Amino acid sequence: MAVAVEFAQSPAEVLRVGSGFTLASVDPDSTPGYPGAKADGKALLEAQDARMAELQEKLFAQGRFGSPKRLLLILQAMDTAGKGGIVSHVVGAMDPQGVQLHAFKAPTDEEKSHDFLWRIEKQSPAAGMVGVFDRSHYEDVLIHRVHGWADASELERRYAAINDFEARLADQGTTIVKVMLNISKDEQKERLVARLDDPSKHWKYSSGDLAERAFWDDYMDAYGVAFEKTSTDTAPWHVVPANKKWYARIAVQQLLLDALESLQLDWPKADFDVAAERALVVAS
Amino acid sequence: MAVAVEFAQSPAEVLRVGSGFTLASVDPDSTPGYPGAKADGKALLEAQDARMAELQEKLFAQGRFGSPKRLLLILQAMDTAGKGGIVSHVVGAMDPQGVQLHAFKAPTDEEKSHDFLWRIEKQSPAAGMVGVFDRSHYEDVLIHRVHGWADASELERRYAAINDFEARLADQGTTIVKVMLNISKDEQKERLVARLDDPSKHWKYSSGDLAERAFWDDYMDAYGVAFEKTSTDTAPWHVVPANKKWYARIAVQQLLLDALESLQLDWPKADFDVAAERALVVAS
């Protein structure tokens, strides 16, 4: 079997939002750090499924043995950017038992009566788990900024609260991987049209998507400010060019693999006398 | 590509617990209804993944458009019987966004202060979702009967309560698939020894498993009574021979496929003017 083409540069480095970053400088069609083509990328995605599954199982096993380690993937993007594809094609390789996925919708009345982080905290992953947020607390500084639902001082409070919150999760053992899938406005148009041209995709279309599309530039501004305020050393943002779905998937896969590798996970050591238990089982 | 060997008889029929059923009559090594061998079964499992994923997506899409339909897979079994393998290899083919998986552990103090169905109701699947219970309310008539934690009249109350509860879920749109994975006592011994002989599996071993193993016959009795009391037309039990993991997986896969097919799912019709929306998108 041919060896898959791997990343030449780590997505964790080349896609990271550092100081001086501007969203406008990212080409949504580009494939930073990856020297291969589409077929290579698809092969890589599949080739790494088994390693992803093993690392995730080790994380889960460690959790059972008292380790506080856990992983949280936060996905943000404009509509049609491919969050769902990341969930099914990247996260889908992991054992469902070890994954806590939550898609955040518009908050309920009860959720609105609490601080914006109240519903987020409830969905934070347990020890040993891989949490996935499809949208997140960042909606409260994105759509809220775009539509003026929060004023400047409230937004400032939220950025700071988010940083404190994420720092606490990290202190508690959570490795946070924040990803913005970055498509171009033209690519979104093509994808919306494609949805409308395929009756099996009509259910994914909402006229609300079009309404938000009209605020494209405001969203890009809101993302820019959010990155500036919340791309911390503890929980940096990564902007993943996403016009090419295959690239976005391997980039996020690699971010997760690197995060899991950094935890130096191993199988937990037995906390019982293996030989003695074995003798008991054999005699049973 | 070769066509996969399919079931000759429907698992929904040949594995169904009907009147006069006895657990002792099931050979855990058998492969009822399936004429193929292991390699055929493995090929079938993979060949049907795409159909499973499509049916699940249709269910999910319908849920978004107001359909009350949902699916609930209830998995019960002795330790090592392969519940985890069903979750990762069968359920794992579905989009994680449409799956609500819950592994029921020993109840917490709060859960114990409520009726046994309190924590179950909370985990019942939402419209459009595939719910998976790894263990369930049946623990309350299995381990509780084996260890005498509930007396005869309380057990009777629970069987009746379970039937009422499941009938309500069904009335509400839930298709319930109840599966007991049936391994032999010898097979369990082999699997426990195999866990102890593989350091990467030690974390899955608990000396509590051995303690429960000592009550094997009592568990089989408890399963027998539970089947008799709760294998209803609305929510029949299926006993899946599980000494051969590959067979158990394709049998459960087929049960789920049949359940999903029976819902006659189709893509929801657009509730908006497709051409008009398309024109708006193109102009945007």
CSV table of N, CA and C in Angstrom, one decimal, chain B residues 60-111:
chain,number,residue,atom,x,y,z
B,60,PHE,N,-33.2,12.0,10.4
B,60,PHE,CA,-32.8,13.3,11.0
B,60,PHE,C,-33.4,14.5,10.3
B,61,ALA,N,-33.4,14.4,8.9
B,61,ALA,CA,-34.0,15.5,8.1
B,61,ALA,C,-35.5,15.6,8.4
B,62,GLN,N,-36.2,14.5,8.5
B,62,GLN,CA,-37.6,14.5,8.8
B,62,GLN,C,-37.9,15.1,10.1
B,63,GLY,N,-37.0,14.8,11.1
B,63,GLY,CA,-37.2,15.4,12.4
B,63,GLY,C,-37.1,16.9,12.4
B,64,ARG,N,-36.3,17.4,11.5
B,64,ARG,CA,-36.2,18.9,11.4
B,64,ARG,C,-37.5,19.5,10.8
B,65,PHE,N,-38.2,18.6,10.0
B,65,PHE,CA,-39.4,19.1,9.4
B,65,PHE,C,-40.7,18.7,10.1
B,66,GLY,N,-40.5,18.4,11.4
B,66,GLY,CA,-41.7,18.2,12.2
B,66,GLY,C,-42.1,16.7,12.4
B,67,SER,N,-41.4,15.8,11.8
B,67,SER,CA,-41.8,14.4,12.0
B,67,SER,C,-41.5,13.9,13.4
B,68,PRO,N,-42.3,13.2,14.1
B,68,PRO,CA,-42.0,12.7,15.4
B,68,PRO,C,-41.2,11.4,15.4
B,69,LYS,N,-40.9,10.9,14.2
B,69,LYS,CA,-40.2,9.6,14.2
B,69,LYS,C,-38.8,9.6,14.8
B,70,ARG,N,-38.5,8.6,15.4
B,70,ARG,CA,-37.1,8.4,16.0
B,70,ARG,C,-36.9,6.9,16.3
B,71,LEU,N,-35.7,6.6,16.5
B,71,LEU,CA,-35.4,5.1,16.7
B,71,LEU,C,-34.7,5.0,18.0
B,72,LEU,N,-34.9,3.9,18.7
B,72,LEU,CA,-34.2,3.7,20.0
B,72,LEU,C,-33.7,2.2,20.0
B,73,LEU,N,-32.4,2.1,20.0
B,73,LEU,CA,-31.8,0.8,20.2
B,73,LEU,C,-31.4,0.5,21.6
B,74,ILE,N,-31.9,-0.5,22.2
B,74,ILE,CA,-31.6,-0.9,23.6
B,74,ILE,C,-30.7,-2.1,23.6
B,75,LEU,N,-29.5,-2.0,24.2
B,75,LEU,CA,-28.6,-3.1,24.2
B,75,LEU,C,-28.4,-3.6,25.6
B,76,GLN,N,-28.6,-4.9,25.8
B,76,GLN,CA,-28.4,-5.5,27.0
B,76,GLN,C,-27.5,-6.7,26.8
B,77,ALA,N,-26.7,-7.1,27.8
B,77,ALA,CA,-25.8,-8.2,27.6
B,77,ALA,C,-25.0,-8.5,28.9
B,78,MET,N,-24.5,-9.7,29.0
B,78,MET,CA,-23.5,-9.9,30.0
B,78,MET,C,-22.2,-9.2,29.6
B,79,ASP,N,-21.3,-9.0,30.5
B,79,ASP,CA,-20.0,-8.4,30.3
B,79,ASP,C,-19.3,-9.1,29.1
B,80,THR,N,-18.6,-8.3,28.3
B,80,THR,CA,-17.7,-8.8,27.2
B,80,THR,C,-18.5,-9.3,26.0
B,81,ALA,N,-19.9,-9.2,26.1
B,81,ALA,CA,-20.7,-9.7,25.0
B,81,ALA,C,-20.6,-8.9,23.7
B,82,GLY,N,-20.1,-7.7,23.8
B,82,GLY,CA,-19.8,-7.0,22.5
B,82,GLY,C,-20.7,-5.8,22.3
B,83,LYS,N,-21.3,-5.2,23.4
B,83,LYS,CA,-22.1,-4.0,23.2
B,83,LYS,C,-21.2,-2.9,22.6
B,84,GLY,N,-20.0,-2.8,23.1
B,84,GLY,CA,-19.1,-1.7,22.6
B,84,GLY,C,-18.8,-1.9,21.2
B,85,GLY,N,-18.6,-3.1,20.7
B,85,GLY,CA,-18.4,-3.3,19.3
B,85,GLY,C,-19.5,-3.0,18.4
B,86,ILE,N,-20.8,-3.2,18.9
B,86,ILE,CA,-22.0,-2.8,18.2
B,86,ILE,C,-22.0,-1.3,18.0
B,87,VAL,N,-21.7,-0.6,19.1
B,87,VAL,CA,-21.7,0.8,19.1
B,87,VAL,C,-20.7,1.4,18.1
B,88,SER,N,-19.4,0.9,18.2
B,88,SER,CA,-18.4,1.4,17.3
B,88,SER,C,-18.6,1.0,15.9
B,89,HIS,N,-18.9,-0.3,15.6
B,89,HIS,CA,-18.9,-0.8,14.3
B,89,HIS,C,-20.3,-0.7,13.5
B,90,VAL,N,-21.3,-0.7,14.3
B,90,VAL,CA,-22.6,-0.6,13.6
B,90,VAL,C,-23.2,0.9,13.7
B,91,VAL,N,-23.3,1.3,14.9
B,91,VAL,CA,-23.8,2.7,15.2
B,91,VAL,C,-22.8,3.7,14.6
B,92,GLY,N,-21.5,3.4,14.7
B,92,GLY,CA,-20.4,4.2,14.2
B,92,GLY,C,-20.5,4.6,12.7
B,93,ALA,N,-21.3,3.9,12.0
B,93,ALA,CA,-21.5,4.2,10.6
B,93,ALA,C,-22.4,5.4,10.4
B,94,MET,N,-23.2,5.8,11.4
B,94,MET,CA,-24.1,6.9,11.3
B,94,MET,C,-23.4,8.2,11.6
B,95,ASP,N,-24.0,9.3,11.2
B,95,ASP,CA,-23.5,10.6,11.5
B,95,ASP,C,-23.6,10.9,12.9
B,96,PRO,N,-22.5,11.2,13.6
B,96,PRO,CA,-22.6,11.4,15.1
B,96,PRO,C,-23.7,12.5,15.4
B,97,GLN,N,-23.9,13.4,14.5
B,97,GLN,CA,-24.9,14.5,14.8
B,97,GLN,C,-26.3,13.9,15.0
B,98,GLY,N,-26.6,12.7,14.5
B,98,GLY,CA,-27.9,12.2,14.6
B,98,GLY,C,-28.1,11.1,15.6
B,99,VAL,N,-27.0,10.9,16.4
B,99,VAL,CA,-27.0,9.8,17.3
B,99,VAL,C,-26.9,10.3,18.8
B,100,GLN,N,-27.8,9.8,19.6
B,100,GLN,CA,-27.8,10.1,21.0
B,100,GLN,C,-27.5,8.9,21.8
B,101,LEU,N,-26.2,8.7,22.2
B,101,LEU,CA,-25.8,7.5,22.8
B,101,LEU,C,-25.7,7.7,24.3
B,102,HIS,N,-26.2,6.8,25.1
B,102,HIS,CA,-26.0,6.9,26.6
B,102,HIS,C,-25.7,5.6,27.2
B,103,ALA,N,-24.6,5.6,27.9
B,103,ALA,CA,-24.2,4.3,28.6
B,103,ALA,C,-24.6,4.5,30.1
B,104,PHE,N,-25.6,3.7,30.5
B,104,PHE,CA,-26.1,3.8,31.8
B,104,PHE,C,-25.2,3.0,32.8
B,105,LYS,N,-24.7,3.7,33.8
B,105,LYS,CA,-23.8,3.1,34.8
B,105,LYS,C,-24.7,2.9,36.1
B,106,ALA,N,-24.0,2.5,37.2
B,106,ALA,CA,-24.8,2.4,38.4
B,106,ALA,C,-25.4,3.8,38.7
B,107,PRO,N,-26.6,3.8,39.2
B,107,PRO,CA,-27.3,5.1,39.4
B,107,PRO,C,-26.6,5.9,40.4
B,108,THR,N,-26.6,7.2,40.3
B,108,THR,CA,-26.1,8.2,41.3
B,108,THR,C,-27.1,8.2,42.4
B,109,ASP,N,-26.7,8.9,43.5
B,109,ASP,CA,-27.6,9.1,44.6
B,109,ASP,C,-28.9,9.8,44.2
B,110,GLU,N,-28.7,10.9,43.4
B,110,GLU,CA,-29.9,11.6,42.9
B,110,GLU,C,-30.8,10.7,42.1
B,111,GLU,N,-30.2,10.0,41.2
B,111,GLU,CA,-31.0,9.1,40.4
B,111,GLU,C,-31.8,8.1,41.2
